[in-house]
mmCIF file with all atom_site columns, C-alpha atoms in Angstrom:
data_model
loop_
_atom_site.group_PDB
_atom_site.id
_atom_site.type_symbol
_atom_site.label_atom_id
_atom_site.label_alt_id
_atom_site.label_comp_id
_atom_site.label_asym_id
_atom_site.label_entity_id
_atom_site.label_seq_id
_atom_site.pdbx_PDB_ins_code
_atom_site.Cartn_x
_atom_site.Cartn_y
_atom_site.Cartn_z
_atom_site.occupancy
_atom_site.B_iso_or_equiv
_atom_site.pdbx_formal_charge
_atom_site.auth_seq_id
_atom_site.auth_comp_id
_atom_site.auth_asym_id
_atom_site.auth_atom_id
_atom_site.pdbx_PDB_model_num
ATOM 1   C CA . UNK N 1 1   ? 20.574 3.335   -26.774 1.00 0.00 ? 1043 UNK N CA 1
ATOM 2   C CA . UNK N 1 2   ? 17.942 4.520   -24.198 1.00 0.00 ? 1044 UNK N CA 1
ATOM 3   C CA . UNK N 1 3   ? 18.570 3.947   -20.723 1.00 0.00 ? 1045 UNK N CA 1
ATOM 4   C CA . UNK N 1 4   ? 16.259 4.046   -17.897 1.00 0.00 ? 1046 UNK N CA 1
ATOM 5   C CA . UNK N 1 5   ? 18.165 5.316   -14.754 1.00 0.00 ? 1047 UNK N CA 1
ATOM 6   C CA . UNK N 1 6   ? 16.633 5.138   -10.951 1.00 0.00 ? 1048 UNK N CA 1
ATOM 7   C CA . UNK N 1 7   ? 17.355 7.401   -8.035  1.00 0.00 ? 1049 UNK N CA 1
ATOM 8   C CA . UNK N 1 8   ? 18.408 6.734   -5.396  1.00 0.00 ? 1050 UNK N CA 1
ATOM 9   C CA . UNK N 1 9   ? 20.027 3.763   -5.569  1.00 0.00 ? 1051 UNK N CA 1
ATOM 10  C CA . UNK N 1 10  ? 19.194 2.871   -1.920  1.00 0.00 ? 1052 UNK N CA 1
ATOM 11  C CA . UNK N 1 11  ? 17.059 4.297   -0.128  1.00 0.00 ? 1053 UNK N CA 1
ATOM 12  C CA . UNK N 1 12  ? 17.040 3.697   4.317   1.00 0.00 ? 1054 UNK N CA 1
ATOM 13  C CA . UNK N 1 13  ? 14.439 5.071   6.430   1.00 0.00 ? 1055 UNK N CA 1
ATOM 14  C CA . UNK N 1 14  ? 12.772 4.984   9.711   1.00 0.00 ? 1056 UNK N CA 1
ATOM 15  C CA . UNK N 1 15  ? 9.392  3.070   9.612   1.00 0.00 ? 1057 UNK N CA 1
ATOM 16  C CA . UNK N 1 16  ? 6.621  6.024   9.227   1.00 0.00 ? 1058 UNK N CA 1
ATOM 17  C CA . UNK N 1 17  ? 9.091  7.867   7.145   1.00 0.00 ? 1059 UNK N CA 1
ATOM 18  C CA . UNK N 1 18  ? 8.191  8.735   3.559   1.00 0.00 ? 1060 UNK N CA 1
ATOM 19  C CA . UNK N 1 19  ? 9.965  7.416   0.202   1.00 0.00 ? 1061 UNK N CA 1
ATOM 20  C CA . UNK N 1 20  ? 10.179 8.724   -3.119  1.00 0.00 ? 1062 UNK N CA 1
ATOM 21  C CA . UNK N 1 21  ? 12.287 6.758   -5.842  1.00 0.00 ? 1063 UNK N CA 1
ATOM 22  C CA . UNK N 1 22  ? 12.412 8.696   -9.140  1.00 0.00 ? 1064 UNK N CA 1
ATOM 23  C CA . UNK N 1 23  ? 12.580 6.837   -13.190 1.00 0.00 ? 1065 UNK N CA 1
ATOM 24  C CA . UNK N 1 24  ? 14.322 9.384   -16.207 1.00 0.00 ? 1066 UNK N CA 1
ATOM 25  C CA . UNK N 1 25  ? 14.743 7.914   -19.419 1.00 0.00 ? 1067 UNK N CA 1
ATOM 26  C CA . UNK N 1 26  ? 16.599 9.175   -22.048 1.00 0.00 ? 1068 UNK N CA 1
ATOM 27  C CA . UNK N 1 27  ? 13.915 9.244   -24.289 1.00 0.00 ? 1069 UNK N CA 1
ATOM 28  C CA . UNK N 1 28  ? 10.211 9.598   -24.665 1.00 0.00 ? 1070 UNK N CA 1
ATOM 29  C CA . UNK N 1 29  ? 8.295  6.648   -23.028 1.00 0.00 ? 1071 UNK N CA 1
ATOM 30  C CA . UNK N 1 30  ? 5.462  5.064   -23.934 1.00 0.00 ? 1072 UNK N CA 1
ATOM 31  C CA . UNK N 1 31  ? 4.511  4.025   -21.196 1.00 0.00 ? 1073 UNK N CA 1
ATOM 32  C CA . UNK N 1 32  ? 5.844  2.830   -17.958 1.00 0.00 ? 1074 UNK N CA 1
ATOM 33  C CA . UNK N 1 33  ? 5.586  0.166   -15.162 1.00 0.00 ? 1075 UNK N CA 1
ATOM 34  C CA . UNK N 1 34  ? 6.590  -0.184  -11.743 1.00 0.00 ? 1076 UNK N CA 1
ATOM 35  C CA . UNK N 1 35  ? 7.093  -3.345  -10.421 1.00 0.00 ? 1077 UNK N CA 1
ATOM 36  C CA . UNK N 1 36  ? 8.258  -4.579  -6.760  1.00 0.00 ? 1078 UNK N CA 1
ATOM 37  C CA . UNK N 1 37  ? 10.708 -7.494  -6.159  1.00 0.00 ? 1079 UNK N CA 1
ATOM 38  C CA . UNK N 1 38  ? 11.194 -8.593  -2.096  1.00 0.00 ? 1080 UNK N CA 1
ATOM 39  C CA . UNK N 1 39  ? 14.136 -9.904  -1.099  1.00 0.00 ? 1081 UNK N CA 1
ATOM 40  C CA . UNK N 1 40  ? 14.672 -13.513 -2.604  1.00 0.00 ? 1082 UNK N CA 1
ATOM 41  C CA . UNK N 1 41  ? 11.424 -12.870 -4.725  1.00 0.00 ? 1083 UNK N CA 1
ATOM 42  C CA . UNK N 1 42  ? 10.462 -12.382 -7.907  1.00 0.00 ? 1084 UNK N CA 1
ATOM 43  C CA . UNK N 1 43  ? 9.072  -8.769  -9.388  1.00 0.00 ? 1085 UNK N CA 1
ATOM 44  C CA . UNK N 1 44  ? 5.869  -8.390  -9.076  1.00 0.00 ? 1086 UNK N CA 1
ATOM 45  C CA . UNK N 1 45  ? 3.640  -5.677  -11.191 1.00 0.00 ? 1087 UNK N CA 1
ATOM 46  C CA . UNK N 1 46  ? 1.766  -2.854  -9.162  1.00 0.00 ? 1088 UNK N CA 1
ATOM 47  C CA . UNK N 1 47  ? 0.545  -0.156  -11.631 1.00 0.00 ? 1089 UNK N CA 1
ATOM 48  C CA . UNK N 1 48  ? 1.059  0.691   -15.575 1.00 0.00 ? 1090 UNK N CA 1
ATOM 49  C CA . UNK N 1 49  ? 1.479  4.506   -16.411 1.00 0.00 ? 1091 UNK N CA 1
ATOM 50  C CA . UNK N 1 50  ? 0.254  5.793   -20.013 1.00 0.00 ? 1092 UNK N CA 1
ATOM 51  C CA . UNK N 1 51  ? -1.104 9.175   -20.081 1.00 0.00 ? 1093 UNK N CA 1
ATOM 52  C CA . UNK N 1 52  ? 1.402  12.448  -20.071 1.00 0.00 ? 1094 UNK N CA 1
ATOM 53  C CA . UNK N 1 53  ? 0.915  13.763  -16.151 1.00 0.00 ? 1095 UNK N CA 1
ATOM 54  C CA . UNK N 1 54  ? -0.994 10.814  -15.042 1.00 0.00 ? 1096 UNK N CA 1
ATOM 55  C CA . UNK N 1 55  ? -0.985 9.923   -11.234 1.00 0.00 ? 1097 UNK N CA 1
ATOM 56  C CA . UNK N 1 56  ? -2.645 6.741   -9.707  1.00 0.00 ? 1098 UNK N CA 1
ATOM 57  C CA . UNK N 1 57  ? -2.834 5.569   -6.316  1.00 0.00 ? 1099 UNK N CA 1
ATOM 58  C CA . UNK N 1 58  ? -3.000 2.359   -4.472  1.00 0.00 ? 1100 UNK N CA 1
ATOM 59  C CA . UNK N 1 59  ? -3.004 3.050   -0.742  1.00 0.00 ? 1101 UNK N CA 1
ATOM 60  C CA . UNK N 1 60  ? 0.001  4.482   0.572   1.00 0.00 ? 1102 UNK N CA 1
ATOM 61  C CA . UNK N 1 61  ? 1.619  4.160   -2.979  1.00 0.00 ? 1103 UNK N CA 1
ATOM 62  C CA . UNK N 1 62  ? 1.342  7.343   -5.453  1.00 0.00 ? 1104 UNK N CA 1
ATOM 63  C CA . UNK N 1 63  ? 2.624  7.090   -9.122  1.00 0.00 ? 1105 UNK N CA 1
ATOM 64  C CA . UNK N 1 64  ? 3.082  9.711   -11.669 1.00 0.00 ? 1106 UNK N CA 1
ATOM 65  C CA . UNK N 1 65  ? 4.016  10.190  -15.160 1.00 0.00 ? 1107 UNK N CA 1
ATOM 66  C CA . UNK N 1 66  ? 5.868  13.070  -16.122 1.00 0.00 ? 1108 UNK N CA 1
ATOM 67  C CA . UNK N 1 67  ? 3.881  15.421  -18.808 1.00 0.00 ? 1109 UNK N CA 1
ATOM 68  C CA . UNK N 1 68  ? 7.028  14.889  -21.098 1.00 0.00 ? 1110 UNK N CA 1
ATOM 69  C CA . UNK N 1 69  ? 6.719  11.301  -20.852 1.00 0.00 ? 1111 UNK N CA 1
ATOM 70  C CA . UNK N 1 70  ? 10.318 10.845  -19.951 1.00 0.00 ? 1112 UNK N CA 1
ATOM 71  C CA . UNK N 1 71  ? 10.303 10.861  -16.281 1.00 0.00 ? 1113 UNK N CA 1
ATOM 72  C CA . UNK N 1 72  ? 8.036  8.599   -13.147 1.00 0.00 ? 1114 UNK N CA 1
ATOM 73  C CA . UNK N 1 73  ? 8.232  8.740   -9.367  1.00 0.00 ? 1115 UNK N CA 1
ATOM 74  C CA . UNK N 1 74  ? 7.024  6.422   -7.080  1.00 0.00 ? 1116 UNK N CA 1
ATOM 75  C CA . UNK N 1 75  ? 6.220  8.080   -3.454  1.00 0.00 ? 1117 UNK N CA 1
ATOM 76  C CA . UNK N 1 76  ? 5.313  5.659   -0.570  1.00 0.00 ? 1118 UNK N CA 1
ATOM 77  C CA . UNK N 1 77  ? 3.342  7.526   2.110   1.00 0.00 ? 1119 UNK N CA 1
ATOM 78  C CA . UNK N 1 78  ? 4.516  6.511   5.899   1.00 0.00 ? 1120 UNK N CA 1
ATOM 79  C CA . UNK N 1 79  ? 6.260  3.588   5.268   1.00 0.00 ? 1121 UNK N CA 1
ATOM 80  C CA . UNK N 1 80  ? 5.906  0.009   6.678   1.00 0.00 ? 1122 UNK N CA 1
ATOM 81  C CA . UNK N 1 81  ? 8.617  -2.722  7.042   1.00 0.00 ? 1123 UNK N CA 1
ATOM 82  C CA . UNK N 1 82  ? 6.201  -4.672  4.691   1.00 0.00 ? 1124 UNK N CA 1
ATOM 83  C CA . UNK N 1 83  ? 7.870  -2.096  2.095   1.00 0.00 ? 1125 UNK N CA 1
ATOM 84  C CA . UNK N 1 84  ? 11.226 -3.426  2.040   1.00 0.00 ? 1126 UNK N CA 1
ATOM 85  C CA . UNK N 1 85  ? 12.218 -4.315  -1.460  1.00 0.00 ? 1127 UNK N CA 1
ATOM 86  C CA . UNK N 1 86  ? 13.379 -3.239  -4.597  1.00 0.00 ? 1128 UNK N CA 1
ATOM 87  C CA . UNK N 1 87  ? 11.489 -0.539  -6.778  1.00 0.00 ? 1129 UNK N CA 1
ATOM 88  C CA . UNK N 1 88  ? 11.935 -1.150  -10.859 1.00 0.00 ? 1130 UNK N CA 1
ATOM 89  C CA . UNK N 1 89  ? 10.288 0.911   -13.221 1.00 0.00 ? 1131 UNK N CA 1
ATOM 90  C CA . UNK N 1 90  ? 10.082 -0.483  -16.580 1.00 0.00 ? 1132 UNK N CA 1
ATOM 91  C CA . UNK N 1 91  ? 9.403  0.485   -20.371 1.00 0.00 ? 1133 UNK N CA 1
ATOM 92  C CA . UNK N 1 92  ? 7.590  -1.222  -22.883 1.00 0.00 ? 1134 UNK N CA 1
ATOM 93  C CA . UNK N 1 93  ? 7.825  -0.293  -26.452 1.00 0.00 ? 1135 UNK N CA 1
ATOM 94  C CA . UNK N 1 94  ? 8.572  3.113   -27.582 1.00 0.00 ? 1136 UNK N CA 1
ATOM 95  C CA . UNK N 1 95  ? 10.771 3.909   -30.684 1.00 0.00 ? 1137 UNK N CA 1
ATOM 96  C CA . UNK N 1 96  ? 13.070 0.770   -30.545 1.00 0.00 ? 1138 UNK N CA 1
ATOM 97  C CA . UNK N 1 97  ? 9.763  -1.383  -29.081 1.00 0.00 ? 1139 UNK N CA 1
ATOM 98  C CA . UNK N 1 98  ? 12.235 -2.342  -26.290 1.00 0.00 ? 1140 UNK N CA 1
ATOM 99  C CA . UNK N 1 99  ? 11.736 -3.783  -23.020 1.00 0.00 ? 1141 UNK N CA 1
ATOM 100 C CA . UNK N 1 100 ? 14.023 -2.006  -20.800 1.00 0.00 ? 1142 UNK N CA 1
ATOM 101 C CA . UNK N 1 101 ? 13.948 -2.000  -16.770 1.00 0.00 ? 1143 UNK N CA 1
ATOM 102 C CA . UNK N 1 102 ? 15.302 0.773   -14.687 1.00 0.00 ? 1144 UNK N CA 1
ATOM 103 C CA . UNK N 1 103 ? 18.424 0.434   -12.844 1.00 0.00 ? 1145 UNK N CA 1
ATOM 104 C CA . UNK N 1 104 ? 16.036 -0.258  -9.244  1.00 0.00 ? 1146 UNK N CA 1
ATOM 105 C CA . UNK N 1 105 ? 16.118 1.610   -5.717  1.00 0.00 ? 1147 UNK N CA 1
ATOM 106 C CA . UNK N 1 106 ? 16.588 -0.740  -2.726  1.00 0.00 ? 1148 UNK N CA 1
ATOM 107 C CA . UNK N 1 107 ? 14.287 0.233   -0.039  1.00 0.00 ? 1149 UNK N CA 1
ATOM 108 C CA . UNK N 1 108 ? 15.254 -0.482  3.497   1.00 0.00 ? 1150 UNK N CA 1
ATOM 109 C CA . UNK N 1 109 ? 12.721 0.138   6.396   1.00 0.00 ? 1151 UNK N CA 1
ATOM 110 C CA . UNK N 1 110 ? 13.911 -0.109  10.089  1.00 0.00 ? 1152 UNK N CA 1
ATOM 111 C CA . UNK N 1 111 ? 11.028 -0.448  12.758  1.00 0.00 ? 1153 UNK N CA 1
ATOM 112 C CA . UNK O 2 1   ? -4.488 -21.238 -9.356  1.00 0.00 ? 804  UNK O CA 1
ATOM 113 C CA . UNK O 2 2   ? -2.902 -19.761 -12.807 1.00 0.00 ? 805  UNK O CA 1
ATOM 114 C CA . UNK O 2 3   ? 0.802  -19.363 -12.225 1.00 0.00 ? 806  UNK O CA 1
ATOM 115 C CA . UNK O 2 4   ? 3.969  -19.094 -13.651 1.00 0.00 ? 807  UNK O CA 1
ATOM 116 C CA . UNK O 2 5   ? 6.253  -22.258 -12.414 1.00 0.00 ? 808  UNK O CA 1
ATOM 117 C CA . UNK O 2 6   ? 9.911  -22.517 -12.397 1.00 0.00 ? 809  UNK O CA 1
ATOM 118 C CA . UNK O 2 7   ? 12.157 -25.683 -11.873 1.00 0.00 ? 810  UNK O CA 1
ATOM 119 C CA . UNK O 2 8   ? 14.264 -26.085 -10.332 1.00 0.00 ? 811  UNK O CA 1
ATOM 120 C CA . UNK O 2 9   ? 13.960 -23.254 -7.652  1.00 0.00 ? 812  UNK O CA 1
ATOM 121 C CA . UNK O 2 10  ? 18.236 -24.117 -7.613  1.00 0.00 ? 813  UNK O CA 1
ATOM 122 C CA . UNK O 2 11  ? 20.586 -25.826 -9.880  1.00 0.00 ? 814  UNK O CA 1
ATOM 123 C CA . UNK O 2 12  ? 23.926 -26.709 -9.235  1.00 0.00 ? 815  UNK O CA 1
ATOM 124 C CA . UNK O 2 13  ? 26.065 -27.010 -12.546 1.00 0.00 ? 816  UNK O CA 1
ATOM 125 C CA . UNK O 2 14  ? 29.704 -27.121 -13.249 1.00 0.00 ? 817  UNK O CA 1
ATOM 126 C CA . UNK O 2 15  ? 31.845 -25.582 -15.239 1.00 0.00 ? 818  UNK O CA 1
ATOM 127 C CA . UNK O 2 16  ? 31.130 -26.276 -19.085 1.00 0.00 ? 819  UNK O CA 1
ATOM 128 C CA . UNK O 2 17  ? 28.317 -28.773 -18.200 1.00 0.00 ? 820  UNK O CA 1
ATOM 129 C CA . UNK O 2 18  ? 25.208 -27.431 -20.339 1.00 0.00 ? 821  UNK O CA 1
ATOM 130 C CA . UNK O 2 19  ? 22.250 -27.217 -17.970 1.00 0.00 ? 822  UNK O CA 1
ATOM 131 C CA . UNK O 2 20  ? 18.400 -26.592 -18.560 1.00 0.00 ? 823  UNK O CA 1
ATOM 132 C CA . UNK O 2 21  ? 16.063 -24.582 -16.814 1.00 0.00 ? 824  UNK O CA 1
ATOM 133 C CA . UNK O 2 22  ? 12.269 -24.998 -17.454 1.00 0.00 ? 825  UNK O CA 1
ATOM 134 C CA . UNK O 2 23  ? 9.327  -22.569 -17.230 1.00 0.00 ? 826  UNK O CA 1
ATOM 135 C CA . UNK O 2 24  ? 5.602  -23.483 -17.195 1.00 0.00 ? 827  UNK O CA 1
ATOM 136 C CA . UNK O 2 25  ? 2.309  -21.576 -17.190 1.00 0.00 ? 828  UNK O CA 1
ATOM 137 C CA . UNK O 2 26  ? -1.292 -21.969 -16.652 1.00 0.00 ? 829  UNK O CA 1
ATOM 138 C CA . UNK O 2 27  ? -2.251 -18.518 -17.592 1.00 0.00 ? 830  UNK O CA 1
ATOM 139 C CA . UNK O 2 28  ? -2.628 -19.221 -21.549 1.00 0.00 ? 831  UNK O CA 1
ATOM 140 C CA . UNK O 2 29  ? -0.266 -16.215 -22.340 1.00 0.00 ? 832  UNK O CA 1
ATOM 141 C CA . UNK O 2 30  ? 1.161  -15.813 -25.865 1.00 0.00 ? 833  UNK O CA 1
ATOM 142 C CA . UNK O 2 31  ? 4.596  -14.637 -24.741 1.00 0.00 ? 834  UNK O CA 1
ATOM 143 C CA . UNK O 2 32  ? 7.228  -15.952 -22.735 1.00 0.00 ? 835  UNK O CA 1
ATOM 144 C CA . UNK O 2 33  ? 10.352 -14.565 -21.309 1.00 0.00 ? 836  UNK O CA 1
ATOM 145 C CA . UNK O 2 34  ? 13.449 -14.909 -19.762 1.00 0.00 ? 837  UNK O CA 1
ATOM 146 C CA . UNK O 2 35  ? 15.834 -13.018 -17.842 1.00 0.00 ? 838  UNK O CA 1
ATOM 147 C CA . UNK O 2 36  ? 19.161 -13.159 -16.543 1.00 0.00 ? 839  UNK O CA 1
ATOM 148 C CA . UNK O 2 37  ? 18.927 -11.348 -13.113 1.00 0.00 ? 840  UNK O CA 1
ATOM 149 C CA . UNK O 2 38  ? 22.375 -10.677 -11.059 1.00 0.00 ? 841  UNK O CA 1
ATOM 150 C CA . UNK O 2 39  ? 22.865 -9.320  -7.660  1.00 0.00 ? 842  UNK O CA 1
ATOM 151 C CA . UNK O 2 40  ? 21.508 -6.238  -6.832  1.00 0.00 ? 843  UNK O CA 1
ATOM 152 C CA . UNK O 2 41  ? 20.795 -5.547  -10.445 1.00 0.00 ? 844  UNK O CA 1
ATOM 153 C CA . UNK O 2 42  ? 17.810 -5.336  -12.715 1.00 0.00 ? 845  UNK O CA 1
ATOM 154 C CA . UNK O 2 43  ? 16.687 -8.027  -14.490 1.00 0.00 ? 846  UNK O CA 1
ATOM 155 C CA . UNK O 2 44  ? 18.277 -8.221  -17.899 1.00 0.00 ? 847  UNK O CA 1
ATOM 156 C CA . UNK O 2 45  ? 15.881 -9.859  -20.821 1.00 0.00 ? 848  UNK O CA 1
ATOM 157 C CA . UNK O 2 46  ? 17.909 -12.520 -22.967 1.00 0.00 ? 849  UNK O CA 1
ATOM 158 C CA . UNK O 2 47  ? 14.925 -13.664 -25.151 1.00 0.00 ? 850  UNK O CA 1
ATOM 159 C CA . UNK O 2 48  ? 11.238 -14.214 -25.676 1.00 0.00 ? 851  UNK O CA 1
ATOM 160 C CA . UNK O 2 49  ? 8.937  -15.618 -27.936 1.00 0.00 ? 852  UNK O CA 1
ATOM 161 C CA . UNK O 2 50  ? 5.647  -14.212 -29.562 1.00 0.00 ? 853  UNK O CA 1
ATOM 162 C CA . UNK O 2 51  ? 3.858  -17.608 -29.686 1.00 0.00 ? 854  UNK O CA 1
ATOM 163 C CA . UNK O 2 52  ? 6.197  -19.264 -31.766 1.00 0.00 ? 855  UNK O CA 1
ATOM 164 C CA . UNK O 2 53  ? 8.391  -16.598 -32.997 1.00 0.00 ? 856  UNK O CA 1
ATOM 165 C CA . UNK O 2 54  ? 11.671 -15.931 -31.002 1.00 0.00 ? 857  UNK O CA 1
ATOM 166 C CA . UNK O 2 55  ? 13.297 -12.646 -30.433 1.00 0.00 ? 858  UNK O CA 1
ATOM 167 C CA . UNK O 2 56  ? 16.572 -12.345 -29.540 1.00 0.00 ? 859  UNK O CA 1
ATOM 168 C CA . UNK O 2 57  ? 18.674 -9.715  -27.753 1.00 0.00 ? 860  UNK O CA 1
ATOM 169 C CA . UNK O 2 58  ? 21.347 -8.443  -29.517 1.00 0.00 ? 861  UNK O CA 1
ATOM 170 C CA . UNK O 2 59  ? 23.675 -8.382  -26.756 1.00 0.00 ? 862  UNK O CA 1
ATOM 171 C CA . UNK O 2 60  ? 22.866 -12.037 -26.061 1.00 0.00 ? 863  UNK O CA 1
ATOM 172 C CA . UNK O 2 61  ? 25.340 -14.357 -26.058 1.00 0.00 ? 864  UNK O CA 1
ATOM 173 C CA . UNK O 2 62  ? 25.132 -17.502 -28.328 1.00 0.00 ? 865  UNK O CA 1
ATOM 174 C CA . UNK O 2 63  ? 25.731 -19.445 -25.096 1.00 0.00 ? 866  UNK O CA 1
ATOM 175 C CA . UNK O 2 64  ? 21.892 -19.417 -24.560 1.00 0.00 ? 867  UNK O CA 1
ATOM 176 C CA . UNK O 2 65  ? 19.554 -20.909 -26.212 1.00 0.00 ? 868  UNK O CA 1
ATOM 177 C CA . UNK O 2 66  ? 15.627 -21.350 -25.760 1.00 0.00 ? 869  UNK O CA 1
ATOM 178 C CA . UNK O 2 67  ? 12.988 -23.708 -27.090 1.00 0.00 ? 870  UNK O CA 1
ATOM 179 C CA . UNK O 2 68  ? 8.993  -23.322 -26.736 1.00 0.00 ? 871  UNK O CA 1
ATOM 180 C CA . UNK O 2 69  ? 7.815  -26.580 -27.301 1.00 0.00 ? 872  UNK O CA 1
ATOM 181 C CA . UNK O 2 70  ? 4.370  -25.471 -26.774 1.00 0.00 ? 873  UNK O CA 1
ATOM 182 C CA . UNK O 2 71  ? 2.483  -22.539 -25.757 1.00 0.00 ? 874  UNK O CA 1
ATOM 183 C CA . UNK O 2 72  ? 2.794  -23.464 -21.851 1.00 0.00 ? 875  UNK O CA 1
ATOM 184 C CA . UNK O 2 73  ? 6.599  -24.793 -21.751 1.00 0.00 ? 876  UNK O CA 1
ATOM 185 C CA . UNK O 2 74  ? 9.616  -22.801 -22.202 1.00 0.00 ? 877  UNK O CA 1
ATOM 186 C CA . UNK O 2 75  ? 13.087 -24.001 -21.461 1.00 0.00 ? 878  UNK O CA 1
ATOM 187 C CA . UNK O 2 76  ? 16.432 -22.048 -21.194 1.00 0.00 ? 879  UNK O CA 1
ATOM 188 C CA . UNK O 2 77  ? 19.520 -23.864 -22.623 1.00 0.00 ? 880  UNK O CA 1
ATOM 189 C CA . UNK O 2 78  ? 23.051 -22.937 -21.706 1.00 0.00 ? 881  UNK O CA 1
ATOM 190 C CA . UNK O 2 79  ? 25.382 -24.927 -23.586 1.00 0.00 ? 882  UNK O CA 1
ATOM 191 C CA . UNK O 2 80  ? 28.547 -24.587 -21.594 1.00 0.00 ? 883  UNK O CA 1
ATOM 192 C CA . UNK O 2 81  ? 28.242 -22.700 -18.737 1.00 0.00 ? 884  UNK O CA 1
ATOM 193 C CA . UNK O 2 82  ? 30.737 -20.398 -17.333 1.00 0.00 ? 885  UNK O CA 1
ATOM 194 C CA . UNK O 2 83  ? 31.119 -18.874 -14.046 1.00 0.00 ? 886  UNK O CA 1
ATOM 195 C CA . UNK O 2 84  ? 29.953 -15.430 -15.193 1.00 0.00 ? 887  UNK O CA 1
ATOM 196 C CA . UNK O 2 85  ? 26.774 -16.929 -15.815 1.00 0.00 ? 888  UNK O CA 1
ATOM 197 C CA . UNK O 2 86  ? 25.948 -17.572 -11.842 1.00 0.00 ? 889  UNK O CA 1
ATOM 198 C CA . UNK O 2 87  ? 22.722 -15.469 -11.220 1.00 0.00 ? 890  UNK O CA 1
ATOM 199 C CA . UNK O 2 88  ? 18.989 -15.782 -11.012 1.00 0.00 ? 891  UNK O CA 1
ATOM 200 C CA . UNK O 2 89  ? 16.764 -16.445 -14.298 1.00 0.00 ? 892  UNK O CA 1
ATOM 201 C CA . UNK O 2 90  ? 13.899 -15.563 -14.082 1.00 0.00 ? 893  UNK O CA 1
ATOM 202 C CA . UNK O 2 91  ? 11.377 -16.343 -16.644 1.00 0.00 ? 894  UNK O CA 1
ATOM 203 C CA . UNK O 2 92  ? 7.789  -14.363 -17.368 1.00 0.00 ? 895  UNK O CA 1
ATOM 204 C CA . UNK O 2 93  ? 4.607  -14.620 -19.582 1.00 0.00 ? 896  UNK O CA 1
ATOM 205 C CA . UNK O 2 94  ? 2.627  -11.645 -20.857 1.00 0.00 ? 897  UNK O CA 1
ATOM 206 C CA . UNK O 2 95  ? -0.389 -11.106 -23.254 1.00 0.00 ? 898  UNK O CA 1
ATOM 207 C CA . UNK O 2 96  ? 0.609  -9.560  -26.227 1.00 0.00 ? 899  UNK O CA 1
ATOM 208 C CA . UNK O 2 97  ? -0.457 -5.771  -26.562 1.00 0.00 ? 900  UNK O CA 1
ATOM 209 C CA . UNK O 2 98  ? -0.556 -2.301  -25.328 1.00 0.00 ? 901  UNK O CA 1
ATOM 210 C CA . UNK O 2 99  ? 0.150  -3.559  -21.871 1.00 0.00 ? 902  UNK O CA 1
ATOM 211 C CA . UNK O 2 100 ? 2.667  -6.210  -21.821 1.00 0.00 ? 903  UNK O CA 1
ATOM 212 C CA . UNK O 2 101 ? 2.598  -6.358  -17.881 1.00 0.00 ? 904  UNK O CA 1
ATOM 213 C CA . UNK O 2 102 ? 5.289  -9.282  -16.923 1.00 0.00 ? 905  UNK O CA 1
ATOM 214 C CA . UNK O 2 103 ? 3.614  -12.356 -14.478 1.00 0.00 ? 906  UNK O CA 1
ATOM 215 C CA . UNK O 2 104 ? 7.440  -13.668 -12.899 1.00 0.00 ? 907  UNK O CA 1
ATOM 216 C CA . UNK O 2 105 ? 7.961  -17.113 -11.941 1.00 0.00 ? 908  UNK O CA 1
ATOM 217 C CA . UNK O 2 106 ? 10.021 -17.429 -8.686  1.00 0.00 ? 909  UNK O CA 1
ATOM 218 C CA . UNK O 2 107 ? 13.158 -18.304 -10.474 1.00 0.00 ? 910  UNK O CA 1
ATOM 219 C CA . UNK O 2 108 ? 15.848 -20.629 -10.953 1.00 0.00 ? 911  UNK O CA 1
ATOM 220 C CA . UNK O 2 109 ? 19.409 -19.925 -8.942  1.00 0.00 ? 912  UNK O CA 1
ATOM 221 C CA . UNK O 2 110 ? 21.805 -21.242 -11.090 1.00 0.00 ? 913  UNK O CA 1
ATOM 222 C CA . UNK O 2 111 ? 25.435 -22.002 -9.520  1.00 0.00 ? 914  UNK O CA 1
ATOM 223 C CA . UNK O 2 112 ? 28.420 -22.938 -11.461 1.00 0.00 ? 915  UNK O CA 1
ATOM 224 C CA . UNK O 2 113 ? 30.953 -24.547 -9.830  1.00 0.00 ? 916  UNK O CA 1
#
């Protein structure tokens, strides 16, 4: 069945360093959504990518969708302590019309 | 503010004692979801409703049931909770369509003694 893996599982950075998480699927994705979950909180929608090769930016966050629509990345420039949390990618739809969350990347930022 | 509200925030039950978790929404979204999230794991979809149409995930145990009496409310019933059912239960809503952006409630943390 379809699997959506994220790497790394955990990343610890110094405040001000950059951070990237990668989302990889075994099958072609119809779209990719990214969510952030703060410790003790609930997932909050960040963005959706639909087109092959699409790049979107939100302030210090840059989201990319791969040309083959099988992978995506989230890059944070100059991390801040407020960026702490788990970042999940999620796909809805595709051949199986399923909703699947990626395995998540936990980001820790040391001041 | 329009939102997704889950009650209670914390629930303690005994092994085998039925428990019901509730979710309400003021977003008027036609899709409602229930997820189970265990520590350090991704949310796992249990089932969802498109309006009144119930969609169960293939690997959701029979121990988990759901009811949606109207657009605004959705309930998760755990008939005989086991120790392995201790988790955070998240309710989410979305508008059926190409985006299906999930709006999550704050969750109910279930403990089973």
